[in-house]
Short mmCIF file of C-alpha atoms in Angstrom, two decimals:
data_model
loop_
_atom_site.label_atom_id
_atom_site.label_comp_id
_atom_site.label_asym_id
_atom_site.label_seq_id
_atom_site.Cartn_x
_atom_site.Cartn_y
_atom_site.Cartn_z
CA MET A 711 -34.61 -56.90 -65.65
CA ASN A 712 -33.52 -57.96 -62.26
CA ASP A 713 -30.85 -56.09 -60.21
CA ALA A 714 -28.16 -58.49 -60.77
CA ALA A 715 -27.68 -57.16 -64.36
CA HIS A 716 -27.44 -53.66 -63.23
CA VAL A 717 -23.93 -52.29 -63.09
CA SER A 718 -22.92 -49.95 -60.09
CA PRO A 719 -23.14 -46.08 -60.31
CA ASP A 720 -19.62 -46.10 -59.34
CA HIS A 721 -18.83 -48.00 -62.50
CA ILE A 722 -20.83 -45.52 -64.63
CA ARG A 723 -19.27 -42.56 -63.01
CA SER A 724 -15.80 -43.90 -63.58
CA LEU A 725 -16.78 -44.55 -67.35
CA PHE A 726 -18.16 -40.85 -67.52
CA ALA A 727 -15.14 -39.39 -65.77
CA GLN A 728 -12.71 -41.26 -68.48
CA ALA A 729 -14.91 -40.15 -71.25
CA MET A 730 -14.95 -36.63 -70.19
CA SER A 731 -11.29 -36.37 -69.74
CA GLU A 732 -10.53 -37.71 -73.17
CA MET A 733 -13.09 -35.23 -74.74
CA TYR A 734 -11.48 -32.42 -72.89
CA ARG A 735 -8.04 -33.32 -73.96
CA SER A 736 -9.00 -33.36 -77.61
CA GLU A 737 -10.96 -29.80 -77.03
CA VAL A 738 -8.08 -28.27 -74.91
CA PRO A 739 -4.72 -29.79 -75.73
CA LEU A 740 -2.93 -27.94 -72.83
CA TYR A 741 -5.00 -30.23 -70.49
CA GLY A 742 -2.81 -33.15 -71.53
CA THR A 743 0.27 -31.14 -70.63
CA LEU A 744 -1.23 -30.50 -67.07
CA MET A 745 -1.96 -34.13 -66.70
CA GLU A 746 1.67 -34.99 -67.45
CA LEU A 747 3.05 -32.12 -65.34
CA VAL A 748 0.87 -33.33 -62.19
CA SER A 749 1.69 -36.86 -62.62
CA GLN A 750 5.39 -36.15 -62.50
CA VAL A 751 5.02 -33.98 -59.40
CA ASN A 752 3.13 -36.37 -57.62
CA ALA A 753 5.60 -39.28 -58.36
CA ASP A 754 8.27 -37.06 -57.00
CA THR A 755 6.25 -35.99 -53.91
CA LEU A 756 5.70 -39.68 -53.14
CA ASP A 757 9.33 -40.61 -53.79
CA ALA A 758 10.44 -37.69 -51.34
CA ASP A 759 8.02 -38.34 -48.64
CA PRO A 760 7.41 -42.28 -47.84
CA ALA A 761 5.34 -41.27 -44.84
CA LEU A 762 2.84 -39.38 -46.95
CA ALA A 763 2.74 -42.53 -49.26
CA ALA A 764 2.02 -44.79 -46.49
CA GLN A 765 -0.78 -42.42 -45.19
CA LEU A 766 -2.49 -42.28 -48.71
CA ARG A 767 -2.38 -45.97 -49.06
CA ARG A 768 -3.87 -46.61 -45.64
CA SER A 769 -6.70 -44.30 -46.44
CA ASP A 770 -7.58 -45.53 -50.07
CA ASP A 771 -6.24 -42.05 -51.22
CA LEU A 772 -3.34 -43.37 -53.28
CA GLN A 773 -5.38 -45.47 -55.74
CA ARG A 774 -7.84 -42.76 -56.58
CA LEU A 775 -5.03 -40.23 -56.96
CA ASP A 776 -4.41 -40.63 -60.70
CA LEU A 777 -8.26 -40.84 -61.46
CA GLU A 778 -9.13 -37.77 -59.41
CA ARG A 779 -10.99 -35.02 -61.47
CA HIS A 780 -13.33 -32.29 -60.66
CA GLY A 781 -15.09 -30.47 -63.56
CA ALA A 782 -17.09 -27.10 -63.48
CA ILE A 783 -20.18 -26.07 -65.60
CA ARG A 784 -22.65 -23.20 -65.50
CA VAL A 785 -26.49 -23.69 -66.11
CA GLY A 786 -28.87 -21.13 -66.80
CA SER A 787 -32.49 -22.21 -65.56
CA ALA A 788 -34.09 -24.35 -62.83
CA ARG A 789 -35.08 -27.00 -65.60
CA GLU A 790 -31.47 -27.48 -66.45
CA LEU A 791 -30.35 -27.84 -62.96
CA ALA A 792 -33.05 -30.22 -61.74
CA THR A 793 -32.31 -32.62 -64.79
CA LEU A 794 -28.53 -32.35 -64.06
CA ARG A 795 -29.44 -33.72 -60.65
CA ARG A 796 -31.14 -36.54 -62.07
CA MET A 797 -28.30 -37.36 -64.50
CA PHE A 798 -25.74 -37.11 -61.72
CA ALA A 799 -27.92 -39.49 -59.73
CA VAL A 800 -27.47 -42.19 -62.30
CA MET A 801 -23.37 -41.98 -61.64
CA GLY A 802 -24.02 -41.96 -57.84
CA MET A 803 -23.36 -38.15 -57.29
CA GLN A 804 -25.36 -36.08 -54.96
CA PRO A 805 -25.63 -32.38 -54.43
CA VAL A 806 -23.34 -31.28 -51.48
CA GLY A 807 -23.12 -27.76 -49.99
CA TYR A 808 -24.40 -24.38 -51.21
CA TYR A 809 -22.19 -21.83 -52.42
CA ASP A 810 -23.09 -18.11 -52.88
CA LEU A 811 -20.66 -16.58 -55.25
CA SER A 812 -22.48 -13.34 -55.54
CA VAL A 813 -20.57 -11.99 -52.51
CA ALA A 814 -17.40 -12.05 -54.92
CA GLY A 815 -19.13 -10.30 -57.72
CA VAL A 816 -20.03 -13.52 -59.65
CA PRO A 817 -23.71 -13.77 -60.49
CA VAL A 818 -24.33 -17.29 -59.78
CA HIS A 819 -25.07 -19.80 -56.80
CA SER A 820 -23.59 -23.43 -56.75
CA THR A 821 -23.46 -26.92 -55.41
CA ALA A 822 -21.05 -29.77 -55.88
CA PHE A 823 -22.59 -33.08 -57.32
CA ARG A 824 -20.19 -35.87 -55.80
CA PRO A 825 -20.11 -39.43 -54.27
CA VAL A 826 -20.76 -39.19 -50.55
CA GLU A 827 -19.77 -42.66 -49.33
CA ALA A 828 -16.28 -43.79 -48.27
CA GLN A 829 -16.21 -46.73 -50.74
CA ALA A 830 -17.62 -44.66 -53.65
CA LEU A 831 -15.09 -41.97 -52.93
CA ALA A 832 -11.98 -44.48 -53.05
CA ARG A 833 -13.49 -45.96 -56.35
CA ASN A 834 -13.61 -42.45 -57.99
CA PRO A 835 -14.19 -39.17 -56.34
CA PHE A 836 -15.29 -37.41 -59.43
CA ARG A 837 -17.27 -34.24 -58.76
CA VAL A 838 -18.79 -31.47 -60.91
CA PHE A 839 -19.00 -27.96 -59.52
CA THR A 840 -22.32 -26.80 -60.81
CA SER A 841 -23.39 -23.07 -60.64
CA LEU A 842 -26.76 -21.69 -61.53
CA LEU A 843 -27.17 -18.29 -63.12
CA ARG A 844 -28.74 -15.47 -60.90
CA LEU A 845 -30.87 -13.73 -63.54
CA ASP A 846 -32.32 -11.76 -60.72
CA LEU A 847 -28.69 -9.93 -60.49
CA ILE A 848 -28.82 -8.67 -64.07
CA GLU A 849 -30.14 -5.13 -63.38
CA ASP A 850 -31.25 -4.15 -66.92
CA GLU A 851 -34.77 -5.61 -66.99
CA ALA A 852 -34.91 -5.78 -70.87
CA LEU A 853 -31.59 -7.67 -70.90
CA ARG A 854 -32.86 -10.03 -68.02
CA ALA A 855 -36.10 -10.74 -69.86
CA GLN A 856 -34.02 -11.48 -73.10
CA ALA A 857 -31.63 -13.68 -71.26
CA ALA A 858 -34.58 -15.93 -69.82
CA ALA A 859 -36.30 -16.02 -73.18
CA ILE A 860 -32.94 -17.51 -74.87
CA LEU A 861 -32.69 -19.84 -71.99
CA ALA A 862 -36.11 -21.14 -72.50
CA ARG A 863 -35.63 -21.95 -76.02
CA ARG A 864 -32.59 -24.38 -75.70
CA ASP A 865 -32.49 -27.95 -74.55
CA ILE A 866 -29.19 -29.28 -73.41
CA PHE A 867 -30.05 -32.88 -72.98
CA THR A 868 -30.10 -35.30 -75.74
CA ALA A 869 -33.34 -37.33 -76.12
CA GLY A 870 -31.03 -40.42 -75.34
CA ALA A 871 -29.69 -39.01 -72.29
CA LEU A 872 -33.42 -38.16 -71.11
CA GLU A 873 -34.65 -41.74 -71.96
CA LEU A 874 -31.91 -43.56 -70.08
CA ILE A 875 -32.21 -41.26 -67.07
CA GLU A 876 -36.15 -42.34 -66.80
CA ARG A 877 -34.94 -45.83 -67.48
CA CYS A 878 -32.37 -45.69 -64.61
CA GLU A 879 -35.25 -44.25 -62.22
CA GLN A 880 -37.76 -46.77 -63.43
CA ALA A 881 -35.66 -49.98 -63.44
CA GLY A 882 -33.33 -49.12 -60.19
CA GLY A 883 -30.20 -48.99 -62.60
CA LEU A 884 -28.84 -49.57 -66.03
CA ASP A 885 -27.04 -52.69 -67.59
CA ASP A 886 -23.74 -52.38 -69.00
CA ASP A 887 -24.92 -51.50 -72.53
CA GLU A 888 -27.13 -49.01 -71.39
CA ALA A 889 -24.44 -47.45 -69.26
CA ARG A 890 -22.17 -46.93 -71.97
CA ARG A 891 -24.99 -45.33 -74.20
CA PHE A 892 -25.90 -43.25 -71.15
CA VAL A 893 -22.24 -41.93 -70.83
CA ALA A 894 -22.11 -41.21 -74.61
CA GLU A 895 -25.44 -39.40 -74.68
CA ALA A 896 -24.48 -37.52 -71.20
CA LEU A 897 -21.28 -36.55 -72.88
CA GLU A 898 -23.06 -34.26 -75.42
CA THR A 899 -24.14 -31.90 -72.54
CA PHE A 900 -20.76 -31.00 -71.68
CA ARG A 901 -19.32 -30.74 -75.36
CA TRP A 902 -17.92 -27.52 -76.64
CA HIS A 903 -19.69 -26.03 -79.49
CA ARG A 904 -18.24 -23.15 -81.46
CA GLN A 905 -21.50 -22.10 -82.81
CA ALA A 906 -23.19 -19.56 -80.61
CA THR A 907 -27.05 -19.24 -80.48
CA VAL A 908 -27.21 -15.44 -80.31
CA SER A 909 -26.07 -12.53 -82.44
CA LEU A 910 -22.76 -10.92 -81.71
CA ALA A 911 -24.56 -7.95 -80.66
CA THR A 912 -26.51 -9.75 -77.95
CA TYR A 913 -23.42 -11.57 -76.97
CA ARG A 914 -21.84 -8.27 -76.43
CA ALA A 915 -24.67 -6.90 -74.60
CA LEU A 916 -24.98 -9.72 -72.17
CA SER A 917 -20.94 -9.80 -71.71
CA ASP A 918 -21.16 -6.11 -70.84
CA ALA A 919 -23.40 -6.98 -67.91
CA HIS A 920 -21.19 -9.93 -66.88
CA ARG A 921 -18.92 -11.99 -68.98
CA LEU A 922 -20.08 -15.19 -67.05
CA ILE A 923 -23.65 -14.35 -68.09
CA ALA A 924 -22.64 -14.41 -71.72
CA ASP A 925 -20.89 -17.73 -71.10
CA VAL A 926 -24.05 -19.32 -69.74
CA VAL A 927 -26.70 -17.88 -72.09
CA CYS A 928 -25.14 -17.62 -75.47
CA PHE A 929 -24.26 -21.24 -76.21
CA ARG A 930 -25.97 -24.58 -76.99
CA GLY A 931 -25.17 -26.14 -73.52
CA PRO A 932 -23.00 -25.72 -70.53
CA HIS A 933 -19.61 -26.69 -72.00
CA ILE A 934 -17.20 -27.90 -69.39
CA ASN A 935 -14.96 -25.00 -68.43
CA HIS A 936 -12.29 -26.90 -66.72
CA LEU A 937 -11.29 -30.35 -65.56
CA THR A 938 -9.06 -30.37 -62.61
CA PRO A 939 -6.39 -32.98 -61.60
CA ARG A 940 -5.25 -33.25 -58.10
CA THR A 941 -1.60 -32.85 -57.02
CA LEU A 942 0.25 -33.55 -53.92
CA ASP A 943 2.26 -30.31 -53.91
CA ILE A 944 0.70 -27.36 -55.85
CA ASP A 945 3.66 -24.98 -55.22
CA ALA A 946 5.78 -27.38 -57.32
CA ALA A 947 3.18 -27.58 -60.04
CA GLN A 948 2.69 -24.01 -60.15
CA ALA A 949 6.51 -23.48 -60.62
CA GLN A 950 6.54 -26.38 -63.36
CA MET A 951 3.75 -24.51 -65.07
CA GLN A 952 5.84 -21.18 -65.21
CA ARG A 953 8.95 -22.92 -66.21
CA ARG A 954 7.18 -24.36 -69.21
CA GLY A 955 5.71 -20.90 -70.24
CA ILE A 956 2.12 -21.59 -69.27
CA ASP A 957 0.21 -18.37 -68.06
CA ALA A 958 -0.46 -19.45 -64.73
CA LYS A 959 -2.32 -17.25 -61.78
CA ALA A 960 0.04 -15.15 -59.98
CA VAL A 961 -1.49 -16.31 -56.68
CA ILE A 962 -2.75 -19.69 -55.36
CA GLU A 963 -6.27 -19.48 -54.05
CA GLY A 964 -6.95 -20.94 -50.63
CA PRO A 965 -4.69 -21.27 -47.66
CA PRO A 966 -1.03 -20.80 -47.72
CA ARG A 967 1.53 -23.68 -47.89
CA ARG A 968 1.57 -25.79 -44.80
CA ARG A 969 3.21 -28.86 -43.31
CA CYS A 970 -0.37 -30.26 -42.76
CA PRO A 971 -2.47 -29.02 -45.78
CA ILE A 972 -5.99 -28.19 -45.11
CA LEU A 973 -9.25 -27.76 -47.25
CA LEU A 974 -8.26 -26.61 -50.85
CA ARG A 975 -5.69 -24.91 -52.83
CA GLN A 976 -6.20 -23.90 -56.51
CA THR A 977 -4.19 -22.42 -59.33
CA SER A 978 -5.15 -22.35 -63.04
CA PHE A 979 -3.76 -21.11 -66.44
CA LYS A 980 -5.43 -18.27 -68.21
CA ALA A 981 -8.62 -19.00 -70.16
CA LEU A 982 -8.26 -19.81 -73.82
CA GLN A 983 -9.65 -17.43 -76.52
CA GLU A 984 -11.73 -19.55 -78.80
CA PRO A 985 -13.15 -18.86 -82.04
CA VAL A 986 -17.09 -18.57 -82.26
CA LEU A 987 -19.48 -17.99 -84.93
CA PHE A 988 -22.47 -15.93 -84.08
CA PRO A 989 -25.43 -16.19 -86.32
CA ASP A 990 -26.76 -13.10 -88.52
CA ASP A 991 -28.75 -12.39 -91.64
CA ALA A 992 -25.79 -13.05 -93.67
CA GLY A 993 -25.24 -16.47 -92.19
CA ALA A 994 -22.64 -16.14 -89.33
CA GLN A 995 -20.22 -13.48 -88.08
CA ALA A 996 -16.93 -14.35 -86.71
CA GLY A 997 -15.89 -13.63 -83.02
CA THR A 998 -14.04 -14.89 -79.94
CA HIS A 999 -15.09 -16.32 -76.56
CA THR A 1000 -12.94 -16.51 -73.36
CA ALA A 1001 -13.99 -18.88 -70.57
CA ARG A 1002 -12.34 -22.31 -70.71
CA PHE A 1003 -9.34 -22.76 -68.73
CA GLY A 1004 -6.72 -25.37 -67.01
CA GLU A 1005 -6.94 -25.76 -63.27
CA ILE A 1006 -4.78 -27.56 -60.74
CA GLU A 1007 -5.89 -28.58 -57.11
CA GLN A 1008 -4.38 -29.69 -53.95
CA ARG A 1009 -6.66 -31.09 -51.32
CA GLY A 1010 -5.84 -31.42 -47.56
CA LEU A 1011 -7.66 -32.15 -44.19
CA ALA A 1012 -11.45 -31.53 -44.03
CA LEU A 1013 -12.16 -28.95 -41.43
CA THR A 1014 -14.73 -29.30 -38.72
CA PRO A 1015 -17.19 -26.22 -38.07
CA LYS A 1016 -14.84 -25.00 -35.38
CA GLY A 1017 -11.80 -25.45 -37.78
CA ARG A 1018 -13.62 -23.83 -40.68
CA ALA A 1019 -14.74 -20.74 -38.39
CA LEU A 1020 -10.86 -20.24 -37.60
CA TYR A 1021 -10.01 -20.61 -41.19
CA ASP A 1022 -12.58 -18.07 -42.45
CA ALA A 1023 -11.56 -15.56 -39.52
CA LEU A 1024 -7.75 -15.85 -40.49
CA LEU A 1025 -8.57 -15.54 -44.41
CA ASP A 1026 -10.67 -12.27 -43.65
CA GLN A 1027 -7.78 -11.07 -41.58
CA ALA A 1028 -5.31 -11.75 -44.47
CA ARG A 1029 -7.55 -10.25 -47.01
CA GLU A 1030 -8.22 -7.12 -44.92
CA GLY A 1031 -4.59 -6.67 -44.11
CA GLN A 1032 -5.17 -6.71 -40.54
CA GLY A 1033 -2.08 -7.71 -38.46
CA SER A 1034 -0.05 -8.27 -41.73
CA THR A 1035 3.56 -7.86 -42.15
CA GLY A 1036 3.17 -4.87 -44.54
CA GLY A 1037 4.05 -6.96 -47.57
CA ASP A 1038 1.86 -8.48 -50.27
CA TYR A 1039 -1.11 -10.77 -50.05
CA VAL A 1040 0.95 -14.14 -49.89
CA GLN A 1041 2.81 -12.76 -47.07
CA ARG A 1042 -0.15 -11.58 -45.07
CA LEU A 1043 -1.87 -14.90 -45.62
CA GLN A 1044 1.23 -16.76 -44.43
CA ALA A 1045 1.34 -14.31 -41.34
CA ALA A 1046 -2.33 -14.62 -40.41
CA PHE A 1047 -2.23 -18.49 -40.62
CA ALA A 1048 0.67 -18.79 -38.19
CA ALA A 1049 -2.09 -18.84 -35.80
CA PHE A 1050 -3.64 -22.15 -37.31
CA PRO A 1051 -2.00 -25.30 -35.76
CA ASP A 1052 0.21 -27.17 -38.18
CA ASP A 1053 0.50 -30.87 -37.19
CA HIS A 1054 -2.05 -33.36 -37.32
CA ASP A 1055 -1.90 -34.40 -33.73
CA THR A 1056 -2.94 -30.89 -32.52
CA LEU A 1057 -5.48 -30.51 -35.29
CA ARG A 1058 -7.01 -33.67 -34.25
CA ARG A 1059 -6.88 -33.15 -30.32
CA GLU A 1060 -8.40 -29.62 -30.58
CA GLU A 1061 -11.06 -30.97 -33.04
CA LEU A 1062 -10.28 -28.57 -35.93
CA GLY A 1063 -10.38 -31.37 -38.57
CA TYR A 1064 -11.87 -34.84 -39.30
CA PHE A 1065 -9.93 -38.01 -39.08
CA ARG A 1066 -10.15 -41.50 -40.19
CA TYR A 1067 -9.31 -44.13 -37.43
CA ALA A 1068 -8.31 -47.74 -38.11
CA ALA A 1069 -6.65 -50.64 -36.23
CA THR A 1070 -3.15 -51.16 -36.91
CA ALA A 1071 -1.65 -54.87 -37.20
CA ALA A 1072 -0.78 -54.68 -33.43
CA GLY A 1073 -4.24 -53.53 -32.55
CA ARG A 1074 -5.78 -56.39 -34.52
CA ALA A 1075 -3.95 -58.81 -32.30
CA GLU A 1076 -5.53 -57.18 -29.26
CA PRO A 1077 -9.50 -57.04 -30.00
CA GLN A 1078 -10.19 -56.59 -26.47
CA ALA A 1079 -7.94 -53.40 -26.17
CA LEU A 1080 -9.56 -51.99 -29.03
CA ARG A 1081 -13.11 -52.56 -27.58
CA THR A 1082 -12.30 -51.13 -24.19
CA ARG A 1083 -9.12 -48.75 -23.86
CA PRO A 1084 -9.54 -44.85 -24.53
CA LEU A 1085 -8.84 -43.71 -28.07
CA GLU A 1086 -5.96 -41.86 -27.11
CA GLU A 1087 -4.32 -44.78 -25.48
CA LEU A 1088 -4.71 -46.78 -28.60
CA LEU A 1089 -3.20 -44.14 -30.70
CA ALA A 1090 -0.19 -43.79 -28.23
CA HIS A 1091 0.41 -47.59 -27.86
CA GLY A 1092 0.35 -47.75 -31.88
CA LEU A 1093 -2.85 -49.98 -31.66
CA ALA A 1094 -4.73 -47.53 -33.83
CA SER A 1095 -3.85 -44.98 -36.49
CA ALA A 1096 -5.50 -41.64 -37.23
CA ASP A 1097 -5.42 -40.10 -40.72
CA PRO A 1098 -6.82 -37.12 -42.27
CA ILE A 1099 -10.03 -37.32 -44.07
CA VAL A 1100 -9.62 -35.50 -47.53
CA TYR A 1101 -11.56 -32.46 -48.12
CA GLU A 1102 -14.03 -33.26 -51.04
CA ASP A 1103 -15.74 -29.84 -51.60
CA PHE A 1104 -15.05 -26.36 -52.58
CA LEU A 1105 -14.38 -22.83 -51.14
CA PRO A 1106 -16.61 -19.88 -52.45
CA VAL A 1107 -13.99 -17.33 -52.11
CA SER A 1108 -11.28 -19.50 -54.09
CA ALA A 1109 -13.93 -20.67 -56.82
CA ALA A 1110 -14.97 -16.78 -57.22
CA GLY A 1111 -11.14 -15.89 -57.56
CA ILE A 1112 -10.49 -18.68 -60.28
CA PHE A 1113 -13.78 -17.49 -62.05
CA GLN A 1114 -12.77 -13.80 -61.94
CA SER A 1115 -9.21 -14.45 -63.04
CA ASN A 1116 -10.35 -16.30 -66.03
CA LEU A 1117 -13.43 -13.89 -67.02
CA GLY A 1118 -11.18 -11.08 -66.91
CA GLY A 1119 -13.74 -9.19 -64.76
CA ALA A 1120 -13.32 -6.95 -61.77
CA GLU A 1121 -15.00 -7.70 -58.55
CA GLN A 1122 -18.64 -6.27 -58.38
CA GLY A 1123 -19.51 -5.42 -54.83
CA ALA A 1124 -23.17 -4.62 -55.87
CA TYR A 1125 -23.75 -8.57 -55.77
CA ALA A 1126 -22.58 -8.76 -52.11
CA ALA A 1127 -24.50 -10.79 -49.57
CA ARG A 1128 -27.39 -11.95 -51.95
CA ALA A 1129 -27.35 -15.64 -50.97
CA ASN A 1130 -30.74 -17.58 -51.48
CA ARG A 1131 -30.33 -21.11 -50.55
CA ASP A 1132 -34.07 -21.82 -50.57
CA ALA A 1133 -34.49 -20.50 -54.22
CA PHE A 1134 -31.57 -22.72 -55.28
CA GLU A 1135 -32.99 -25.85 -53.65
CA GLN A 1136 -36.30 -25.24 -54.99
CA ALA A 1137 -34.72 -24.95 -58.48
CA LEU A 1138 -32.52 -28.08 -57.84
CA GLY A 1139 -35.72 -29.96 -56.51
CA ALA A 1140 -33.84 -31.34 -53.55
CA ALA A 1141 -32.21 -30.25 -50.46
CA VAL A 1142 -28.30 -30.10 -50.53
CA ALA A 1143 -26.40 -32.29 -48.33
CA ASP A 1144 -24.52 -30.86 -45.31
CA PRO A 1145 -20.77 -31.46 -45.90
CA PHE A 1146 -20.04 -31.41 -42.20
CA ALA A 1147 -22.63 -33.99 -41.55
CA LEU A 1148 -20.86 -36.22 -44.26
CA TYR A 1149 -17.50 -35.75 -42.85
CA ALA A 1150 -18.58 -36.43 -39.28
CA GLN A 1151 -20.17 -39.63 -40.51
CA LEU A 1152 -16.94 -40.87 -42.23
CA GLN A 1153 -14.99 -40.26 -38.97
CA ASP A 1154 -17.88 -41.94 -36.81
CA ASP A 1155 -17.93 -44.86 -39.19
CA SER A 1156 -14.30 -45.36 -38.78
CA LEU A 1157 -14.54 -45.16 -34.93
CA ARG A 1158 -17.15 -47.98 -35.10
CA ARG A 1159 -14.83 -50.20 -37.36
CA LEU A 1160 -11.93 -49.60 -35.09
CA ARG A 1161 -13.81 -50.62 -31.93
CA ALA A 1162 -14.95 -53.79 -33.93
CA GLY A 1163 -11.45 -54.62 -34.84
CA GLN A 1164 -12.14 -54.29 -38.58
#
């Protein structure tokens, strides 16, 4: 087969994201309600803010908005994680960032598989936040060994998926028929199965250690826990959820509401209680499992290391109550973040965030000016534009907050400060990409295109 017959990884990713959305809608009907709600909020927001619509159109963010999703899964072994890396590579998704959730009492560490190039992100920015269980954080030695043995016996990938992954690696791609078969086979890894692989007693023992451990270990595969659409106004979406009687989180995770959104804000509805059959000597014992939930996110400006350091410091201040107004957490958060600039020009000039630069129509009419005049002068005279680069990644504190609220567990401080990136990358079979370097590359590439008058 020659390369001309291969479909692009972007096309395969789009097929997979659509198939995943259809499957999840059938498994969690309330997801369909979320999609309708988010679509209406986004339409209302764009109608009320033409400047935002124009900005999104310039940066190709408008065309991807309705397609945008992120999913979340949890796997139990290095073998599972490494094979997922190969599976996502077929779809043009790379592991980006290392997240230690143990600091917030969740016994996993994670990465995000996602596209990294501007064109691929514009085509379909589908991402999957993928967590690996930290068996070393199970204190009970016998329970730890039992969990490892259970995980060693399962295979979360179909033979067809493994065959097509190898085919892609050897041939350098898949043709359209192979791509569609690959999507169908890969989907089986993420499907919900109500039949547990362990007895109810074993499930309860693992759940007592941590409910997330039971979620990872006791089922045939890493069922998709949530599939998240992107909204342009998460506060409006949260209010709509509550008006519709959806059991939403009380507090939106991430930074407070701002004129210029930064990083990531997330909210969710509480996890569903789903019927499960646990095998026993008599055949099966009925029980329930609570893990899968609905989530909505709002994405803002990607911050530089300087901006992220300021964000982390202000978030710590709000969480500790330092300098607070004496009110609740939302008020403390708003008070703390008064110190974070809230206009794009200041954020850009102080190098707190990453921006995408482009020549305007007036600028393209003056190519010599684009090549020679200072950037600030080009912007001041309307020869160039600067638009925020969207944050494509995640926040460990926010992710842990979503996990905790939907697992019903209290924070477990005993897990604090147990990051182990080397072990995670060894299990993954590759290094994770540095998100800051990726955003810097996007900004630098836009500056080169600007200077070339493109």
